PDB file of C-alpha atoms in Angstrom:
ATOM      1  CA  UNK A   1     -74.576  65.763 -96.010  1.00 83.00           C
ATOM      2  CA  UNK A   2     -75.111  64.284 -99.468  1.00 87.00           C
ATOM      3  CA  UNK A   3     -78.904  64.415 -99.319  1.00 92.00           C
ATOM      4  CA  UNK A   4     -79.160  60.628 -99.580  1.00 96.00           C
ATOM      5  CA  UNK A   5     -80.660  59.000 -96.515  1.00 96.00           C
ATOM      6  CA  UNK A   6     -80.419  55.406 -95.424  1.00 97.00           C
ATOM      7  CA  UNK A   7     -82.151  53.561 -92.615  1.00 97.00           C
ATOM      8  CA  UNK A   8     -81.400  51.923 -90.343  1.00 97.00           C
ATOM      9  CA  UNK A   9     -77.874  52.998 -89.517  1.00 96.00           C
ATOM     10  CA  UNK A  10     -77.058  49.722 -87.781  1.00 97.00           C
ATOM     11  CA  UNK A  11     -78.674  46.319 -87.985  1.00 97.00           C
ATOM     12  CA  UNK A  12     -77.784  43.257 -85.970  1.00 98.00           C
ATOM     13  CA  UNK A  13     -79.468  40.001 -86.809  1.00 97.00           C
ATOM     14  CA  UNK A  14     -78.954  36.256 -86.846  1.00 98.00           C
ATOM     15  CA  UNK A  15     -78.071  33.824 -89.591  1.00 98.00           C
ATOM     16  CA  UNK A  16     -81.036  32.708 -91.652  1.00 97.00           C
ATOM     17  CA  UNK A  17     -82.981  35.897 -91.070  1.00 98.00           C
ATOM     18  CA  UNK A  18     -84.241  38.459 -93.564  1.00 98.00           C
ATOM     19  CA  UNK A  19     -83.729  42.222 -93.414  1.00 98.00           C
ATOM     20  CA  UNK A  20     -84.743  45.238 -95.443  1.00 98.00           C
ATOM     21  CA  UNK A  21     -82.527  48.266 -95.964  1.00 98.00           C
ATOM     22  CA  UNK A  22     -84.095  51.507 -97.081  1.00 98.00           C
ATOM     23  CA  UNK A  23     -82.722  54.356 -99.158  1.00 98.00           C
ATOM     24  CA  UNK A  24     -84.161  57.741-100.095  1.00 98.00           C
ATOM     25  CA  UNK A  25     -82.303  59.413-102.954  1.00 97.00           C
ATOM     26  CA  UNK A  26     -81.560  63.103-103.282  1.00 96.00           C
ATOM     27  CA  UNK A  27     -84.495  65.165-104.413  1.00 94.00           C
ATOM     28  CA  UNK A  28     -84.730  64.952-108.199  1.00 91.00           C
ATOM     29  CA  UNK A  29     -82.414  61.967-108.605  1.00 94.00           C
ATOM     30  CA  UNK A  30     -83.900  59.145-110.652  1.00 93.00           C
ATOM     31  CA  UNK A  31     -81.082  56.609-110.393  1.00 93.00           C
ATOM     32  CA  UNK A  32     -80.374  54.576-107.278  1.00 95.00           C
ATOM     33  CA  UNK A  33     -77.389  52.281-106.851  1.00 95.00           C
ATOM     34  CA  UNK A  34     -76.610  49.770-104.109  1.00 97.00           C
ATOM     35  CA  UNK A  35     -73.071  48.862-103.092  1.00 96.00           C
ATOM     36  CA  UNK A  36     -71.620  46.487-100.532  1.00 97.00           C
ATOM     37  CA  UNK A  37     -68.409  47.299 -98.683  1.00 95.00           C
ATOM     38  CA  UNK A  38     -66.629  44.491 -96.887  1.00 93.00           C
ATOM     39  CA  UNK A  39     -63.067  44.007 -95.705  1.00 88.00           C
ATOM     40  CA  UNK A  40     -62.323  41.144 -98.084  1.00 88.00           C
ATOM     41  CA  UNK A  41     -64.220  42.309-101.182  1.00 89.00           C
ATOM     42  CA  UNK A  42     -63.915  46.069-100.922  1.00 91.00           C
ATOM     43  CA  UNK A  43     -66.634  48.184-102.527  1.00 93.00           C
ATOM     44  CA  UNK A  44     -68.774  46.146-104.892  1.00 94.00           C
ATOM     45  CA  UNK A  45     -71.650  47.274-107.055  1.00 93.00           C
ATOM     46  CA  UNK A  46     -74.810  45.282-106.437  1.00 95.00           C
ATOM     47  CA  UNK A  47     -77.675  46.712-108.475  1.00 95.00           C
ATOM     48  CA  UNK A  48     -79.012  49.875-110.102  1.00 93.00           C
ATOM     49  CA  UNK A  49     -82.518  51.189-110.595  1.00 94.00           C
ATOM     50  CA  UNK A  50     -83.583  54.043-112.812  1.00 92.00           C
ATOM     51  CA  UNK A  51     -87.020  55.560-112.365  1.00 93.00           C
ATOM     52  CA  UNK A  52     -88.467  52.365-110.971  1.00 94.00           C
ATOM     53  CA  UNK A  53     -86.862  49.902-113.345  1.00 94.00           C
ATOM     54  CA  UNK A  54     -83.868  47.681-112.853  1.00 93.00           C
ATOM     55  CA  UNK A  55     -81.045  48.972-115.037  1.00 90.00           C
ATOM     56  CA  UNK A  56     -77.938  47.009-114.201  1.00 89.00           C
ATOM     57  CA  UNK A  57     -76.863  44.134-112.012  1.00 91.00           C
ATOM     58  CA  UNK A  58     -73.512  43.464-110.477  1.00 90.00           C
ATOM     59  CA  UNK A  59     -72.310  40.866-108.022  1.00 84.00           C
ATOM     60  CA  UNK A  60     -75.658  40.513-106.308  1.00 93.00           C
ATOM     61  CA  UNK A  61     -76.501  37.180-104.734  1.00 94.00           C
ATOM     62  CA  UNK A  62     -79.777  35.467-105.570  1.00 96.00           C
ATOM     63  CA  UNK A  63     -80.718  35.773-101.892  1.00 97.00           C
ATOM     64  CA  UNK A  64     -80.664  39.549-102.339  1.00 97.00           C
ATOM     65  CA  UNK A  65     -83.265  41.590-104.171  1.00 96.00           C
ATOM     66  CA  UNK A  66     -84.134  45.227-104.543  1.00 97.00           C
ATOM     67  CA  UNK A  67     -86.822  47.484-105.855  1.00 97.00           C
ATOM     68  CA  UNK A  68     -87.454  51.152-106.456  1.00 97.00           C
ATOM     69  CA  UNK A  69     -90.873  52.530-105.650  1.00 97.00           C
ATOM     70  CA  UNK A  70     -92.913  55.219-107.440  1.00 96.00           C
ATOM     71  CA  UNK A  71     -91.704  57.844-104.955  1.00 95.00           C
ATOM     72  CA  UNK A  72     -88.165  56.775-106.001  1.00 96.00           C
ATOM     73  CA  UNK A  73     -87.072  55.412-102.648  1.00 97.00           C
ATOM     74  CA  UNK A  74     -85.458  52.014-102.843  1.00 98.00           C
ATOM     75  CA  UNK A  75     -85.249  48.958-100.649  1.00 98.00           C
ATOM     76  CA  UNK A  76     -82.641  46.220-100.597  1.00 98.00           C
ATOM     77  CA  UNK A  77     -83.887  42.913 -99.232  1.00 98.00           C
ATOM     78  CA  UNK A  78     -81.381  40.408 -97.898  1.00 98.00           C
ATOM     79  CA  UNK A  79     -82.647  36.952 -97.010  1.00 97.00           C
ATOM     80  CA  UNK A  80     -81.262  33.688 -95.605  1.00 97.00           C
ATOM     81  CA  UNK A  81     -78.494  35.757 -94.122  1.00 98.00           C
ATOM     82  CA  UNK A  82     -75.046  34.275 -93.647  1.00 97.00           C
ATOM     83  CA  UNK A  83     -72.124  35.452 -91.542  1.00 96.00           C
ATOM     84  CA  UNK A  84     -70.380  36.585 -94.709  1.00 95.00           C
ATOM     85  CA  UNK A  85     -73.152  39.057 -95.474  1.00 97.00           C
ATOM     86  CA  UNK A  86     -71.930  41.264 -92.644  1.00 97.00           C
ATOM     87  CA  UNK A  87     -70.851  44.475 -94.336  1.00 97.00           C
ATOM     88  CA  UNK A  88     -71.601  48.120 -94.911  1.00 96.00           C
ATOM     89  CA  UNK A  89     -74.323  48.627 -97.487  1.00 97.00           C
ATOM     90  CA  UNK A  90     -74.343  51.930 -99.312  1.00 97.00           C
ATOM     91  CA  UNK A  91     -76.966  53.494-101.436  1.00 97.00           C
ATOM     92  CA  UNK A  92     -76.038  56.164-103.964  1.00 95.00           C
ATOM     93  CA  UNK A  93     -78.143  58.312-106.240  1.00 95.00           C
ATOM     94  CA  UNK A  94     -77.630  60.384-109.345  1.00 92.00           C
ATOM     95  CA  UNK A  95     -79.761  62.532-111.612  1.00 87.00           C
ATOM     96  CA  UNK A  96     -79.188  60.118-114.450  1.00 77.00           C
ATOM     97  CA  UNK A  97     -76.739  57.344-115.112  1.00 66.00           C
ATOM     98  CA  UNK A  98     -74.038  59.540-116.527  1.00 69.00           C
ATOM     99  CA  UNK A  99     -73.819  61.920-113.599  1.00 76.00           C
ATOM    100  CA  UNK A 100     -71.794  61.633-110.448  1.00 87.00           C
ATOM    101  CA  UNK A 101     -73.210  59.470-107.701  1.00 91.00           C
ATOM    102  CA  UNK A 102     -73.846  60.776-104.210  1.00 93.00           C
ATOM    103  CA  UNK A 103     -73.597  58.286-101.398  1.00 95.00           C
ATOM    104  CA  UNK A 104     -75.651  57.871 -98.284  1.00 95.00           C
ATOM    105  CA  UNK A 105     -74.111  57.223 -94.860  1.00 94.00           C
ATOM    106  CA  UNK A 106     -74.587  53.467 -95.176  1.00 96.00           C
ATOM    107  CA  UNK A 107     -76.216  50.711 -93.150  1.00 97.00           C
ATOM    108  CA  UNK A 108     -73.883  48.518 -91.150  1.00 96.00           C
ATOM    109  CA  UNK A 109     -75.226  44.970 -91.105  1.00 98.00           C
ATOM    110  CA  UNK A 110     -73.900  42.492 -88.568  1.00 97.00           C
ATOM    111  CA  UNK A 111     -74.992  38.879 -88.889  1.00 97.00           C
ATOM    112  CA  UNK A 112     -74.344  36.782 -85.779  1.00 96.00           C
TER     113      UNK A 112
ATOM    114  CA  UNK B   1     -64.374  44.817-118.016  1.00 72.00           C
ATOM    115  CA  UNK B   2     -63.397  47.994-116.257  1.00 77.00           C
ATOM    116  CA  UNK B   3     -61.081  47.851-113.285  1.00 87.00           C
ATOM    117  CA  UNK B   4     -59.193  50.213-111.025  1.00 93.00           C
ATOM    118  CA  UNK B   5     -55.865  49.753-109.292  1.00 96.00           C
ATOM    119  CA  UNK B   6     -54.670  51.820-106.383  1.00 97.00           C
ATOM    120  CA  UNK B   7     -51.103  50.621-105.856  1.00 96.00           C
ATOM    121  CA  UNK B   8     -50.622  52.152-102.418  1.00 96.00           C
ATOM    122  CA  UNK B   9     -52.557  50.585 -99.570  1.00 96.00           C
ATOM    123  CA  UNK B  10     -51.304  53.026 -96.966  1.00 97.00           C
ATOM    124  CA  UNK B  11     -49.505  56.368 -97.133  1.00 97.00           C
ATOM    125  CA  UNK B  12     -48.187  58.406 -94.225  1.00 97.00           C
ATOM    126  CA  UNK B  13     -47.551  62.086 -94.788  1.00 97.00           C
ATOM    127  CA  UNK B  14     -46.563  64.978 -92.540  1.00 97.00           C
ATOM    128  CA  UNK B  15     -48.969  67.832 -92.038  1.00 97.00           C
ATOM    129  CA  UNK B  16     -48.172  70.579 -94.515  1.00 97.00           C
ATOM    130  CA  UNK B  17     -46.460  68.215 -96.940  1.00 97.00           C
ATOM    131  CA  UNK B  18     -47.768  67.400-100.385  1.00 97.00           C
ATOM    132  CA  UNK B  19     -49.778  64.286-101.126  1.00 98.00           C
ATOM    133  CA  UNK B  20     -50.185  62.229-104.275  1.00 98.00           C
ATOM    134  CA  UNK B  21     -52.386  59.157-104.511  1.00 98.00           C
ATOM    135  CA  UNK B  22     -52.063  56.934-107.538  1.00 98.00           C
ATOM    136  CA  UNK B  23     -54.878  55.433-109.556  1.00 97.00           C
ATOM    137  CA  UNK B  24     -54.657  53.344-112.706  1.00 96.00           C
ATOM    138  CA  UNK B  25     -57.689  52.191-114.601  1.00 93.00           C
ATOM    139  CA  UNK B  26     -58.333  49.623-117.252  1.00 88.00           C
ATOM    140  CA  UNK B  27     -61.025  50.351-119.776  1.00 78.00           C
ATOM    141  CA  UNK B  28     -61.223  50.434-123.547  1.00 66.00           C
ATOM    142  CA  UNK B  29     -63.230  53.586-124.096  1.00 72.00           C
ATOM    143  CA  UNK B  30     -63.096  56.949-122.357  1.00 73.00           C
ATOM    144  CA  UNK B  31     -64.104  56.361-118.780  1.00 84.00           C
ATOM    145  CA  UNK B  32     -65.707  58.612-116.256  1.00 90.00           C
ATOM    146  CA  UNK B  33     -63.309  58.917-113.326  1.00 93.00           C
ATOM    147  CA  UNK B  34     -63.942  59.851-109.737  1.00 95.00           C
ATOM    148  CA  UNK B  35     -62.200  60.236-106.422  1.00 97.00           C
ATOM    149  CA  UNK B  36     -64.146  59.690-103.220  1.00 97.00           C
ATOM    150  CA  UNK B  37     -63.043  60.083 -99.615  1.00 97.00           C
ATOM    151  CA  UNK B  38     -64.323  58.075 -96.664  1.00 95.00           C
ATOM    152  CA  UNK B  39     -63.668  59.158 -93.109  1.00 91.00           C
ATOM    153  CA  UNK B  40     -63.961  56.515 -90.369  1.00 84.00           C
ATOM    154  CA  UNK B  41     -67.577  55.496 -89.867  1.00 79.00           C
ATOM    155  CA  UNK B  42     -68.764  57.780 -92.631  1.00 83.00           C
ATOM    156  CA  UNK B  43     -70.114  57.425 -96.115  1.00 88.00           C
ATOM    157  CA  UNK B  44     -68.261  58.321 -99.292  1.00 94.00           C
ATOM    158  CA  UNK B  45     -67.897  61.947-100.244  1.00 95.00           C
ATOM    159  CA  UNK B  46     -67.177  62.938-103.825  1.00 94.00           C
ATOM    160  CA  UNK B  47     -63.936  64.904-104.103  1.00 96.00           C
ATOM    161  CA  UNK B  48     -63.824  65.424-107.853  1.00 95.00           C
ATOM    162  CA  UNK B  49     -64.761  63.932-111.193  1.00 94.00           C
ATOM    163  CA  UNK B  50     -63.530  63.767-114.763  1.00 92.00           C
ATOM    164  CA  UNK B  51     -65.922  63.313-117.650  1.00 88.00           C
ATOM    165  CA  UNK B  52     -64.190  65.071-120.534  1.00 86.00           C
ATOM    166  CA  UNK B  53     -62.355  68.263-121.432  1.00 87.00           C
ATOM    167  CA  UNK B  54     -59.561  69.741-119.367  1.00 89.00           C
ATOM    168  CA  UNK B  55     -57.465  66.894-118.020  1.00 91.00           C
ATOM    169  CA  UNK B  56     -56.627  68.735-114.795  1.00 96.00           C
ATOM    170  CA  UNK B  57     -59.686  68.877-112.587  1.00 96.00           C
ATOM    171  CA  UNK B  58     -60.163  70.755-109.359  1.00 97.00           C
ATOM    172  CA  UNK B  59     -62.175  69.388-106.515  1.00 97.00           C
ATOM    173  CA  UNK B  60     -63.238  70.217-103.031  1.00 96.00           C
ATOM    174  CA  UNK B  61     -60.941  70.585-100.004  1.00 95.00           C
ATOM    175  CA  UNK B  62     -58.029  71.759-102.186  1.00 97.00           C
ATOM    176  CA  UNK B  63     -57.652  68.488-104.110  1.00 98.00           C
ATOM    177  CA  UNK B  64     -56.927  68.180-107.810  1.00 98.00           C
ATOM    178  CA  UNK B  65     -56.457  65.254-110.150  1.00 98.00           C
ATOM    179  CA  UNK B  66     -54.930  64.835-113.574  1.00 96.00           C
ATOM    180  CA  UNK B  67     -56.219  62.477-116.233  1.00 94.00           C
ATOM    181  CA  UNK B  68     -53.459  60.984-118.366  1.00 93.00           C
ATOM    182  CA  UNK B  69     -54.877  58.828-121.109  1.00 90.00           C
ATOM    183  CA  UNK B  70     -51.487  57.566-122.256  1.00 91.00           C
ATOM    184  CA  UNK B  71     -50.759  56.228-118.786  1.00 93.00           C
ATOM    185  CA  UNK B  72     -54.342  55.209-117.945  1.00 92.00           C
ATOM    186  CA  UNK B  73     -53.951  57.161-114.754  1.00 95.00           C
ATOM    187  CA  UNK B  74     -55.973  59.585-112.682  1.00 96.00           C
ATOM    188  CA  UNK B  75     -53.753  60.592-109.774  1.00 98.00           C
ATOM    189  CA  UNK B  76     -55.010  62.724-106.918  1.00 98.00           C
ATOM    190  CA  UNK B  77     -52.895  65.492-105.459  1.00 98.00           C
ATOM    191  CA  UNK B  78     -52.968  68.054-102.694  1.00 98.00           C
ATOM    192  CA  UNK B  79     -50.165  70.597-102.226  1.00 97.00           C
ATOM    193  CA  UNK B  80     -50.411  70.888 -98.443  1.00 97.00           C
ATOM    194  CA  UNK B  81     -52.083  68.259 -96.300  1.00 97.00           C
ATOM    195  CA  UNK B  82     -54.104  69.069 -93.186  1.00 96.00           C
ATOM    196  CA  UNK B  83     -54.661  66.679 -90.287  1.00 95.00           C
ATOM    197  CA  UNK B  84     -58.335  66.484 -91.288  1.00 94.00           C
ATOM    198  CA  UNK B  85     -57.303  64.846 -94.577  1.00 96.00           C
ATOM    199  CA  UNK B  86     -56.599  61.590 -92.761  1.00 96.00           C
ATOM    200  CA  UNK B  87     -59.093  59.181 -94.318  1.00 97.00           C
ATOM    201  CA  UNK B  88     -59.447  56.458 -96.904  1.00 97.00           C
ATOM    202  CA  UNK B  89     -59.471  57.511-100.541  1.00 98.00           C
ATOM    203  CA  UNK B  90     -61.120  55.594-103.342  1.00 97.00           C
ATOM    204  CA  UNK B  91     -60.661  55.973-107.060  1.00 97.00           C
ATOM    205  CA  UNK B  92     -63.610  54.824-109.180  1.00 94.00           C
ATOM    206  CA  UNK B  93     -64.362  54.382-112.868  1.00 91.00           C
ATOM    207  CA  UNK B  94     -67.678  54.303-114.685  1.00 86.00           C
ATOM    208  CA  UNK B  95     -68.672  54.129-118.315  1.00 79.00           C
ATOM    209  CA  UNK B  96     -71.770  54.496-120.434  1.00 75.00           C
ATOM    210  CA  UNK B  97     -71.314  51.056-121.946  1.00 72.00           C
ATOM    211  CA  UNK B  98     -71.348  49.604-118.441  1.00 70.00           C
ATOM    212  CA  UNK B  99     -74.486  51.467-117.363  1.00 70.00           C
ATOM    213  CA  UNK B 100     -72.336  53.890-115.400  1.00 75.00           C
ATOM    214  CA  UNK B 101     -71.998  51.543-112.463  1.00 81.00           C
ATOM    215  CA  UNK B 102     -68.839  52.341-110.577  1.00 87.00           C
ATOM    216  CA  UNK B 103     -65.909  50.030-110.134  1.00 90.00           C
ATOM    217  CA  UNK B 104     -63.797  51.024-107.163  1.00 93.00           C
ATOM    218  CA  UNK B 105     -60.165  50.567-106.343  1.00 95.00           C
ATOM    219  CA  UNK B 106     -59.190  48.916-103.072  1.00 95.00           C
ATOM    220  CA  UNK B 107     -58.578  52.292-101.469  1.00 96.00           C
ATOM    221  CA  UNK B 108     -55.579  54.111-100.020  1.00 98.00           C
ATOM    222  CA  UNK B 109     -55.516  54.950 -96.326  1.00 97.00           C
ATOM    223  CA  UNK B 110     -53.832  58.255 -95.585  1.00 98.00           C
ATOM    224  CA  UNK B 111     -52.335  58.917 -92.173  1.00 97.00           C
ATOM    225  CA  UNK B 112     -51.255  62.474 -91.340  1.00 97.00           C
ATOM    226  CA  UNK B 113     -48.564  62.939 -88.722  1.00 96.00           C
ATOM    227  CA  UNK B 114     -48.068  66.186 -86.857  1.00 90.00           C
TER     228      UNK B 114
END
């Protein structure tokens, strides 16, 4: 158990819908990262937050957004969902950017 | 841009035999290097990391990795594989100049035969 929690574990929804994935980092960790894992793209970095502020952006679609709240939990919002958005979404946290990242168990999103 | 190559998509090894997984990275400055393991249906677990210093690093579950700057490699090794080591292994690279976000290799699936 890494100490990073993600909810829900599974999510099944339809095209065009919007979902919110939630992540609680390890106690004391200020940085939160979101990654997408799919069969065709592998593991891809989406976005990073540090102490409530966006720090870095990767291959994140405009239909996706995220935020980190004052209690340091983070949410990833996915809207106008397409079939291709079906993937495993991981959250990771670290004390600061230059430390190792600890991953949560992931949320498996299925878009039908 | 940083990138990671794991040349072997799939490796089959006998229980008790040694294992070596290859990882090559591309990055101009000194990278931070990691190996993660993912069991089916699970998240990623950190096996070991290299930031600086001794180029041979020890990790959990009996794994070690060696950083070779001249070869841009960070290969993972285990002297004697157990059936529970069957999983997918990912090499990752991060760097300060890239806000420490991780770039992952495509992964190597390890099958352990009895």
